[in-house]
Short mmCIF file of C-alpha atoms in Angstrom, two decimals:
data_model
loop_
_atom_site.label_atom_id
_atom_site.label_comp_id
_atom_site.label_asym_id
_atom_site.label_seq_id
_atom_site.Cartn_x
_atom_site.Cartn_y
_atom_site.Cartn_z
CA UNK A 1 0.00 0.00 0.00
CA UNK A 2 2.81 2.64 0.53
CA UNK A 3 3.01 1.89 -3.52
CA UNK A 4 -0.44 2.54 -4.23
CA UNK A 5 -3.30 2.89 -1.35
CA UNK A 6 -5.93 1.66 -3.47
CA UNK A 7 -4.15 -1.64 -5.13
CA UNK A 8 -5.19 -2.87 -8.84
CA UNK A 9 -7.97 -0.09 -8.73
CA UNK A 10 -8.84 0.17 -12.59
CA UNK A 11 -11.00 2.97 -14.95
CA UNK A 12 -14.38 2.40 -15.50
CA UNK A 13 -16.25 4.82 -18.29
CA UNK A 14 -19.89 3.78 -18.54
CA UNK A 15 -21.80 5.78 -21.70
CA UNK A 16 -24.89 5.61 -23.53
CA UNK A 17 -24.01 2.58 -26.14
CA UNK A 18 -20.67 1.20 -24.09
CA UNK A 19 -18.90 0.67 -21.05
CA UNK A 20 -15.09 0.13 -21.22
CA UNK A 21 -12.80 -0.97 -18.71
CA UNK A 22 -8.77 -0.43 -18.12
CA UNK A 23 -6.72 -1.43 -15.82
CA UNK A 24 -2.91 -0.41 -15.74
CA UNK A 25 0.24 -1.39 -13.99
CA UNK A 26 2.48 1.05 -12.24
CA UNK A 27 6.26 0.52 -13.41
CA UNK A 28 7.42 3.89 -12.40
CA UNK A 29 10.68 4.53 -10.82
CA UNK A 30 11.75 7.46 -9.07
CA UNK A 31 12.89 10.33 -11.17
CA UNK A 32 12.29 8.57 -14.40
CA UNK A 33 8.25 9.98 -14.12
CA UNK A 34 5.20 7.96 -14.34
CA UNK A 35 5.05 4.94 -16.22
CA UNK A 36 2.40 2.55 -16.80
CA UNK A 37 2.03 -0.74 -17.98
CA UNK A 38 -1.80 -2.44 -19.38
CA UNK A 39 -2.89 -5.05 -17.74
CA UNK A 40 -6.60 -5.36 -19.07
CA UNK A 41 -8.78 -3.44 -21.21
CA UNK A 42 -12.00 -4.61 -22.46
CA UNK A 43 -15.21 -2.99 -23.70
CA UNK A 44 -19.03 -4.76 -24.16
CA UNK A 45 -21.92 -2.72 -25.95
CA UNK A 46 -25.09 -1.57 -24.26
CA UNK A 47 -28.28 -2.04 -26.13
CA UNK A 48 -30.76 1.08 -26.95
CA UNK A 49 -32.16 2.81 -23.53
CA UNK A 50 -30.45 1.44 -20.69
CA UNK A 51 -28.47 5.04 -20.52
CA UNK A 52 -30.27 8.10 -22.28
CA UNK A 53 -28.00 11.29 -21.75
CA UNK A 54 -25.87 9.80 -18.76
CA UNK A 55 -28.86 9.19 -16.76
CA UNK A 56 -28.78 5.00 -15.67
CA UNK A 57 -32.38 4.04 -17.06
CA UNK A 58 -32.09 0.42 -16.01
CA UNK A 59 -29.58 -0.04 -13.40
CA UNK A 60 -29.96 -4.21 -12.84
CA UNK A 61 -30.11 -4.66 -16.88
CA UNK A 62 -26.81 -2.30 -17.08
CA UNK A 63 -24.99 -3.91 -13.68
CA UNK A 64 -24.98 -7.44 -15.59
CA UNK A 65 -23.29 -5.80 -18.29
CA UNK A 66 -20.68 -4.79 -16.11
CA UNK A 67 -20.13 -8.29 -14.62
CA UNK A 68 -20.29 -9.42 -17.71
CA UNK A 69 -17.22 -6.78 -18.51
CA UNK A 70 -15.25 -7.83 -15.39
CA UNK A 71 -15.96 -11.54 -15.01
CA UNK A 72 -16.52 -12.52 -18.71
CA UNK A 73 -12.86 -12.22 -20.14
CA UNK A 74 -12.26 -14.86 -23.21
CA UNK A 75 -9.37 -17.68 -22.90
CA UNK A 76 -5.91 -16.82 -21.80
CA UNK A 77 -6.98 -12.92 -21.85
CA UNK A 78 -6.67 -11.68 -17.82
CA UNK A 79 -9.73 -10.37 -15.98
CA UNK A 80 -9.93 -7.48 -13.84
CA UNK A 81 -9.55 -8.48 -10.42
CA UNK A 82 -9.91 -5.18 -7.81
CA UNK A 83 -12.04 -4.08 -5.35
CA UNK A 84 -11.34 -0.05 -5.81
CA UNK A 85 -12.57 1.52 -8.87
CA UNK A 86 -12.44 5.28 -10.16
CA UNK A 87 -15.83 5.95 -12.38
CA UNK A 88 -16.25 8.49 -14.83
CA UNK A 89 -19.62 10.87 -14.72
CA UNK A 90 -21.26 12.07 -17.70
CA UNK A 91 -20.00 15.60 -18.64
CA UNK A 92 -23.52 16.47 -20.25
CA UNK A 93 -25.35 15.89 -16.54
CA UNK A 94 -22.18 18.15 -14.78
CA UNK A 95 -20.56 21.52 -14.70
CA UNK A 96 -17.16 22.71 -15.36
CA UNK A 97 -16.34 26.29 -15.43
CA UNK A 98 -12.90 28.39 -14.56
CA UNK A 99 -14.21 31.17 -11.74
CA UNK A 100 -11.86 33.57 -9.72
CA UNK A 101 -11.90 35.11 -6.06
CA UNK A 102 -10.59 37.45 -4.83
CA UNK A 103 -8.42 36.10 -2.36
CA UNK A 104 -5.13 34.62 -2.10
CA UNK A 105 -5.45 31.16 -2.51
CA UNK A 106 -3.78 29.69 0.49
CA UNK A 107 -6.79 31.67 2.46
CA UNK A 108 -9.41 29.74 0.35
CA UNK A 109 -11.71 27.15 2.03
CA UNK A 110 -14.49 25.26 0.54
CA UNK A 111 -17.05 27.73 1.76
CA UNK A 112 -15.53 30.30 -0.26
CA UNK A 113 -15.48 28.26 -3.53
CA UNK A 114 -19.29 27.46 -2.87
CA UNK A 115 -20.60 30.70 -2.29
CA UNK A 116 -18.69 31.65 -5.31
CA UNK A 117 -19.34 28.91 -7.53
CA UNK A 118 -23.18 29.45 -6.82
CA UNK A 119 -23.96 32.48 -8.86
CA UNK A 120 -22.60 30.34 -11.64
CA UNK A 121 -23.77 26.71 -11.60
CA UNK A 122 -27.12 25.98 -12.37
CA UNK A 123 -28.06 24.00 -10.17
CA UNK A 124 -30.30 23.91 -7.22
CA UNK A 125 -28.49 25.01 -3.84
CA UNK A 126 -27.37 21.72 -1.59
CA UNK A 127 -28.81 19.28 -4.22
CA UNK A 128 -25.05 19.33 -6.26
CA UNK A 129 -22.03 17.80 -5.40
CA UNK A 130 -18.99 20.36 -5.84
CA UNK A 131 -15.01 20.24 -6.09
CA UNK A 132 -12.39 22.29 -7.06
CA UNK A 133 -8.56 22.80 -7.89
CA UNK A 134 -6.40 25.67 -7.83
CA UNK A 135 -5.31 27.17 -11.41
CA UNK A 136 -1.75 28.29 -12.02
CA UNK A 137 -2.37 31.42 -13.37
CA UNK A 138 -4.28 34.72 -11.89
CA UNK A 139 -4.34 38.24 -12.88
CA UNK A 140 -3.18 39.58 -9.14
CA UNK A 141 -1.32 37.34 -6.47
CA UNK A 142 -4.32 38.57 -4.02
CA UNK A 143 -7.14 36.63 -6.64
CA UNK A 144 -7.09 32.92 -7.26
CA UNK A 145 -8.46 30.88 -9.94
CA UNK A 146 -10.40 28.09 -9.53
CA UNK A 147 -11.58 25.13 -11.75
CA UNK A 148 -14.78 24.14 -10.18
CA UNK A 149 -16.78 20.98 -11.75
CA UNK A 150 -20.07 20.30 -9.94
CA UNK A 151 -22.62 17.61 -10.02
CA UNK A 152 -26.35 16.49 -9.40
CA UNK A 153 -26.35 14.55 -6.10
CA UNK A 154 -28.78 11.96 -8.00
CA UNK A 155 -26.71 11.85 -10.65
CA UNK A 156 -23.53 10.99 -8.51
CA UNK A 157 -25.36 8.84 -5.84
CA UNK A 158 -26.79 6.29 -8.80
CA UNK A 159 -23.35 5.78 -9.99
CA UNK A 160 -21.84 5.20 -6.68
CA UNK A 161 -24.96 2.76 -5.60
CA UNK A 162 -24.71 1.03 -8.67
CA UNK A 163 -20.94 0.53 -8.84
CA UNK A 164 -21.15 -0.01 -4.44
CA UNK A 165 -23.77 -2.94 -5.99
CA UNK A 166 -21.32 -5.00 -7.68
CA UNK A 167 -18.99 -4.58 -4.32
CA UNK A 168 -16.22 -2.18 -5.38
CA UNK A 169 -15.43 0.34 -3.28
CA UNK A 170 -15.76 3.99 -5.37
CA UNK A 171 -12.38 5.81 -4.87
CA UNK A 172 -13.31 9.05 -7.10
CA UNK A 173 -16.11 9.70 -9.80
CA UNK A 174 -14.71 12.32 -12.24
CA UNK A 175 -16.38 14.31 -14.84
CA UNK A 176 -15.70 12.73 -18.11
CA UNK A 177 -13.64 15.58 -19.53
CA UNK A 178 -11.19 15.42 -16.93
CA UNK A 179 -10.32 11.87 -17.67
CA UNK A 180 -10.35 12.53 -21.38
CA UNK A 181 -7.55 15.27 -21.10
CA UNK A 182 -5.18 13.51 -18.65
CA UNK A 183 -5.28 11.04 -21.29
CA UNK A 184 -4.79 13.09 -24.72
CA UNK A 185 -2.78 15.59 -23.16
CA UNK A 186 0.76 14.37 -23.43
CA UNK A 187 2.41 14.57 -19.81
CA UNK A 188 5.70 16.30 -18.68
CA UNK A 189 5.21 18.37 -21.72
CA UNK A 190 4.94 22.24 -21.69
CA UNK A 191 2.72 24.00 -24.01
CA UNK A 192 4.28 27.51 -23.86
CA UNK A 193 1.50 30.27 -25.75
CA UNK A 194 -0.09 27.64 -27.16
CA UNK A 195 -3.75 25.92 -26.23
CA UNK A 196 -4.82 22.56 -27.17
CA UNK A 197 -8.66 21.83 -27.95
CA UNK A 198 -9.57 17.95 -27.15
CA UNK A 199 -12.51 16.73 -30.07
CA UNK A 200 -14.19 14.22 -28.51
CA UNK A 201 -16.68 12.83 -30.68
CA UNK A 202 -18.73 9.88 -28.98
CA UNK A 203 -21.37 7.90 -30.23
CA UNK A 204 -23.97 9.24 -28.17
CA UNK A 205 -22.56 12.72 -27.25
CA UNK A 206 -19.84 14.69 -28.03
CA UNK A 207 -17.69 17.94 -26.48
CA UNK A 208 -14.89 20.22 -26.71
CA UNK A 209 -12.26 20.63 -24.57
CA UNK A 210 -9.68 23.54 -24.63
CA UNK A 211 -6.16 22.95 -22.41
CA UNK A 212 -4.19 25.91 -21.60
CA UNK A 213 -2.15 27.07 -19.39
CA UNK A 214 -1.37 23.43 -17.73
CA UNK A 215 -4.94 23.40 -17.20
CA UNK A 216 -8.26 22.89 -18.37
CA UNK A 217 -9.90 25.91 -19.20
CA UNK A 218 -13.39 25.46 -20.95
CA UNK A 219 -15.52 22.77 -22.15
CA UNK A 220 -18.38 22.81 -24.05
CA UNK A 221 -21.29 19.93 -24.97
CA UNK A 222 -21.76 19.87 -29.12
CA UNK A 223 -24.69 18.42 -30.98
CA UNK A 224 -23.30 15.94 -32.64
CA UNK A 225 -22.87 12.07 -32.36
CA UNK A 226 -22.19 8.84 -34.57
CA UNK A 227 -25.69 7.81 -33.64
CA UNK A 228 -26.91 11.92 -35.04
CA UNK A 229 -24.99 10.85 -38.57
CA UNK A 230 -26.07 7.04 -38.49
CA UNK A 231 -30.26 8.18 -37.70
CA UNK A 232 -29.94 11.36 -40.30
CA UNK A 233 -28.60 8.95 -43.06
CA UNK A 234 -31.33 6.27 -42.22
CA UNK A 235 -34.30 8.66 -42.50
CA UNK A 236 -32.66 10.78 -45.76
CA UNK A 237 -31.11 7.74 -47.51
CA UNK A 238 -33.91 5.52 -47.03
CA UNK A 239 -31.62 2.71 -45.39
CA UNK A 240 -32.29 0.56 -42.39
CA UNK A 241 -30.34 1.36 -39.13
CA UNK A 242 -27.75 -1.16 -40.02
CA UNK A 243 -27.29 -0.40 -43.62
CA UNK A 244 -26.58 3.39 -42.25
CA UNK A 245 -24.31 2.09 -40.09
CA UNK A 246 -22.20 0.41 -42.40
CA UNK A 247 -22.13 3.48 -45.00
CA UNK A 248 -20.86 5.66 -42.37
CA UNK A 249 -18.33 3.43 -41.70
CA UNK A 250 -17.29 2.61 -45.22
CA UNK A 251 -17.71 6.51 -47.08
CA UNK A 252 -16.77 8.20 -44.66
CA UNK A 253 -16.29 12.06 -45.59
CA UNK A 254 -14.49 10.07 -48.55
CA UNK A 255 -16.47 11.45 -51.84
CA UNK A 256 -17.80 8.49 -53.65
CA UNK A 257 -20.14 9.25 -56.70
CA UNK A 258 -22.74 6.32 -55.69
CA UNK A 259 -22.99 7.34 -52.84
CA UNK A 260 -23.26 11.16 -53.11
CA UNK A 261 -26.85 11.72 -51.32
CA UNK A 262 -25.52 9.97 -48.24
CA UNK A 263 -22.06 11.82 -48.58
CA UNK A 264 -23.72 15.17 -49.43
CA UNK A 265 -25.75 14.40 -45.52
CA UNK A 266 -22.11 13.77 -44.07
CA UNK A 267 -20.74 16.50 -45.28
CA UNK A 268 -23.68 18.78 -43.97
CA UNK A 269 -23.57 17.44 -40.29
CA UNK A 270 -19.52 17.85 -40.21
CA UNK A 271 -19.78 21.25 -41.58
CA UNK A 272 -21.79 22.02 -38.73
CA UNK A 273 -19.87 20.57 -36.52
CA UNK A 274 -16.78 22.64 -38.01
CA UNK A 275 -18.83 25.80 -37.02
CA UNK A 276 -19.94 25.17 -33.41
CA UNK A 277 -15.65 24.36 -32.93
CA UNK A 278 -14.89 27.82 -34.44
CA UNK A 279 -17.40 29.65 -32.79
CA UNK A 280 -16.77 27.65 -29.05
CA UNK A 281 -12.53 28.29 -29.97
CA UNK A 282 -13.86 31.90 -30.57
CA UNK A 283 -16.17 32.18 -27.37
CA UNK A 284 -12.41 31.12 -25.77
CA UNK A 285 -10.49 34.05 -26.94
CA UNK A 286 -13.09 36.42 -26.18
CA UNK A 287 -14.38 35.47 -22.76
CA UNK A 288 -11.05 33.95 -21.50
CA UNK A 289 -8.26 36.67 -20.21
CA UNK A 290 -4.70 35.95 -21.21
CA UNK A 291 -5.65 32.86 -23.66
CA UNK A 292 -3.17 31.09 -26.24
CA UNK A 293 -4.33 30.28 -29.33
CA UNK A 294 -5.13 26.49 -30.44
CA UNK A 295 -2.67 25.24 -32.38
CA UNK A 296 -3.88 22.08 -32.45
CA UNK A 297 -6.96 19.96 -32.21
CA UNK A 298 -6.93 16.43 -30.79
CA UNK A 299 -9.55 13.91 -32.38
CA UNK A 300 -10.59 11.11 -29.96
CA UNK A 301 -13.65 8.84 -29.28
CA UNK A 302 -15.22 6.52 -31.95
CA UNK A 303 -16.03 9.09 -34.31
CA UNK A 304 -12.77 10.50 -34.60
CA UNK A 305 -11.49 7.75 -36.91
CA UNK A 306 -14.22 8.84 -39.72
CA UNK A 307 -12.32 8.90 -43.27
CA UNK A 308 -11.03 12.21 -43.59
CA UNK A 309 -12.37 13.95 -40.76
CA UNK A 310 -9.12 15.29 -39.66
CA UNK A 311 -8.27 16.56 -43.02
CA UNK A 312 -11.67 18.29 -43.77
CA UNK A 313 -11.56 19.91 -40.02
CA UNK A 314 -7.71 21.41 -40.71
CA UNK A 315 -8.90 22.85 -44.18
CA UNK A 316 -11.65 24.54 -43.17
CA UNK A 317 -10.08 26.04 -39.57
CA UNK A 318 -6.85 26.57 -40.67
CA UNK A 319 -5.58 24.87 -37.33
CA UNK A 320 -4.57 21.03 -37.59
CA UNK A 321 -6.72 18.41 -36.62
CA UNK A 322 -5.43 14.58 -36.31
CA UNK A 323 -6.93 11.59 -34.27
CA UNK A 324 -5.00 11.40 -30.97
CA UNK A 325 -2.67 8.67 -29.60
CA UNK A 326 -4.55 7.82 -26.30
CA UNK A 327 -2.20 5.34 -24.68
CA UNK A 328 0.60 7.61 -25.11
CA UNK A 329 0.92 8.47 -21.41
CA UNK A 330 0.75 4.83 -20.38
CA UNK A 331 4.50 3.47 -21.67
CA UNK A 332 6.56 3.89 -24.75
CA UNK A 333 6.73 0.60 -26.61
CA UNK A 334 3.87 -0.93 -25.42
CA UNK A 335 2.06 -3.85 -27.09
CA UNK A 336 -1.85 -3.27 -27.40
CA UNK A 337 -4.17 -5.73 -29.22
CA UNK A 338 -6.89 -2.79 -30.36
CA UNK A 339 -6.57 -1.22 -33.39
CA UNK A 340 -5.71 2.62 -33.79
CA UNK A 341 -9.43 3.38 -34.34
CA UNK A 342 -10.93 1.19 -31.94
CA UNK A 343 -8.71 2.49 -29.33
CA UNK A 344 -9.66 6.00 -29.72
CA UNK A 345 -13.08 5.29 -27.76
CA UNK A 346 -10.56 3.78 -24.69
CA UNK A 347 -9.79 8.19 -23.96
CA UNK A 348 -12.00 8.08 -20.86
CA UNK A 349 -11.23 4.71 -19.34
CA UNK A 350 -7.73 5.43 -20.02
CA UNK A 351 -7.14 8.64 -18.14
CA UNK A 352 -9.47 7.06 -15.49
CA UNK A 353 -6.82 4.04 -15.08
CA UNK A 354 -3.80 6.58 -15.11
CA UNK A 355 -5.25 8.16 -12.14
CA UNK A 356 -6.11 5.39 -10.57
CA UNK A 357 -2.46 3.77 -11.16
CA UNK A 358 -1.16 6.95 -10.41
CA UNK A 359 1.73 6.84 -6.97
CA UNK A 360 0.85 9.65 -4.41
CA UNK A 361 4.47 9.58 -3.56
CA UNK A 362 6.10 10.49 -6.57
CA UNK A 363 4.25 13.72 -6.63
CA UNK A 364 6.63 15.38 -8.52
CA UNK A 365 6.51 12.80 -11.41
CA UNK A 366 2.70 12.95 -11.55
CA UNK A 367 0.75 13.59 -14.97
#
């Protein structure tokens, strides 16, 4: 335990259509920073309904699916074996905002970050669930900045009854977006005057992240999923639900003559998603004192790997786009048995199992 206090604790990320699972090995050694090593990762798909939105519709049907997740392995693959877990939340039921007070930070107590936080979260008073972190930079040494990320009590409480259910002790539930960036944000690296923006584009849901500043600084929920795309080319295409699924998959935003009608409905859902990212990067600059511009934009969940999203997104912003490398804070050289594209829906999970992997005592080495 002086290792880790919470032994073989793994990430759990539980989402409308999925629920994926990873579990990683501390290797690190003192001064050589953290390093990580998989031990399982495993996903299983949820049908239609059990989650709408983040919100647990049928806890007992969606609990099997998670013993089915942690018991189930196949032959010769290893099962997760822990009794601490760390949970993601669904950033579409939660807040996260950047406030500031105006006091030193050292004098700052909780009461002071919820009085504050409650002009802005909205919420109803004592029926959230709030924390907060100190942010690097301030405008005066006498005003702090906060991150603040707050959450429904029933929201939180029927994760933590449901996961408490299968007997695993909760260690943390974390907004979604947290877990997301400690994963796609390469660690030990400094981004001097320059801001990252995190495209995570789910099945069910998608958002936008912007890092800066060694910190998070805004996120924002988009209207647009691979279940939006799959439904929209159904209903205009005149295809089933599976034969939309498949020409999603196989055109892509690839142009392909036969197929223009359902290309041309593509195109017209990623051009909208283009302009809600410029005009949330935009709301950054404006609103957000002292902000770097984005340089770069990381692509991650299972819509990220769409044929030539990345390339259409990088024309038409002028900033480059590119699908992310999610287990790139776990090891160098490190042998994974998913697929670059199937791996890029692992973000969450990932960055949940870092932290929970993660050695209190080498503090100074810590992502």
């Amino acid at each position: 335990m002086f290792l880790n206090p919470f032994p073989n604790a793994f990430g759990l990320d539980i989402g409308d259509l999925s629920i994926k699972a990873v579990q990683l090995r501390n290797i690190s050694r003192r001064g050589r920073g953290q390093l990580f090593q998989p031990v399982a990762y495993r996903s299983t798909t949820l049908p239609h309904g059990l989650v709408m939105n983040g919100i647990i519709q049928e806890p007992e049907k969606v609990r099997k699916y998670i013993l089915h997740l942690l018991e189930g392995a196949p032959p010769k693959e290893p099962r997760i074996k822990s009794d601490w877990i760390f949970a993601s939340l669904p950033d579409v039921q939660g807040f996260l905002k950047r406030i500031e007070i105006d006091k030193k930070i050292d004098d700052i107590i909780d009461e002071d970050v919820r009085y504050a936080a409650k002009q802005h979260i909205p919420f109803e008073e004592n029926e959230y669930y709030l924390d907060w972190q100190a942010m690097p930079q301030s405008e005066s040494p006498n005003r702090a900045s906060l991150l603040v990320a707050a959450m429904p009590k029933k929201v939180a409480d029927m994760y933590t009854y449901l996961l408490e259910s299968l007997g695993l002790g909760v260690v943390a539930l974390e907004i979604e977006t947290l877990a997301i960036a400690r994963a796609m944000i390469t660690a030990r690296k400094t981004y001097e005057n320059e801001a990252r923006a995190i495209l995570d584009l789910g099945a069910s849901r998608s958002s936008l992240t912007i890092y800066d500043h060694d910190q998070i600084q805004y996120s924002i929920s988009l209207p647009f999923s691979g279940e939006l795309i799959t439904t929209s080319l159904a209903q205009k295409c005149k295809l089933d639900y599976e034969a939309a699924e498949r020409k999603k998959i196989s055109i892509g935003l690839d142009y392909d003559k036969k197929s223009e009608p359902c290309w041309s409905v593509m195109i017209e859902m990623t051009d909208q998603l283009i302009e809600q990212t410029k005009q949330a990067i935009e709301f950054y600059y404006s609103h957000f004192p002292g902000s770097s511009k984005v340089t770069h934009i990381t692509l991650c969940g299972g819509g990220a790997a769409m044929k030539r999203l990345d390339q259409i997104i990088t024309t038409k912003l002028g900033v480059s786009a590119q699908p992310g490398h999610v287990w790139k804070n776990v090891s160098p050289n490190i042998k994974i048995h998913l697929s670059d594209e199937e791996s890029l829906g692992y973000a969450a999970a990932i960055g949940l199992a870092l932290r929970a992997a993660a050695n209190p005592f080498f503090a100074g080495d810590a992502l």
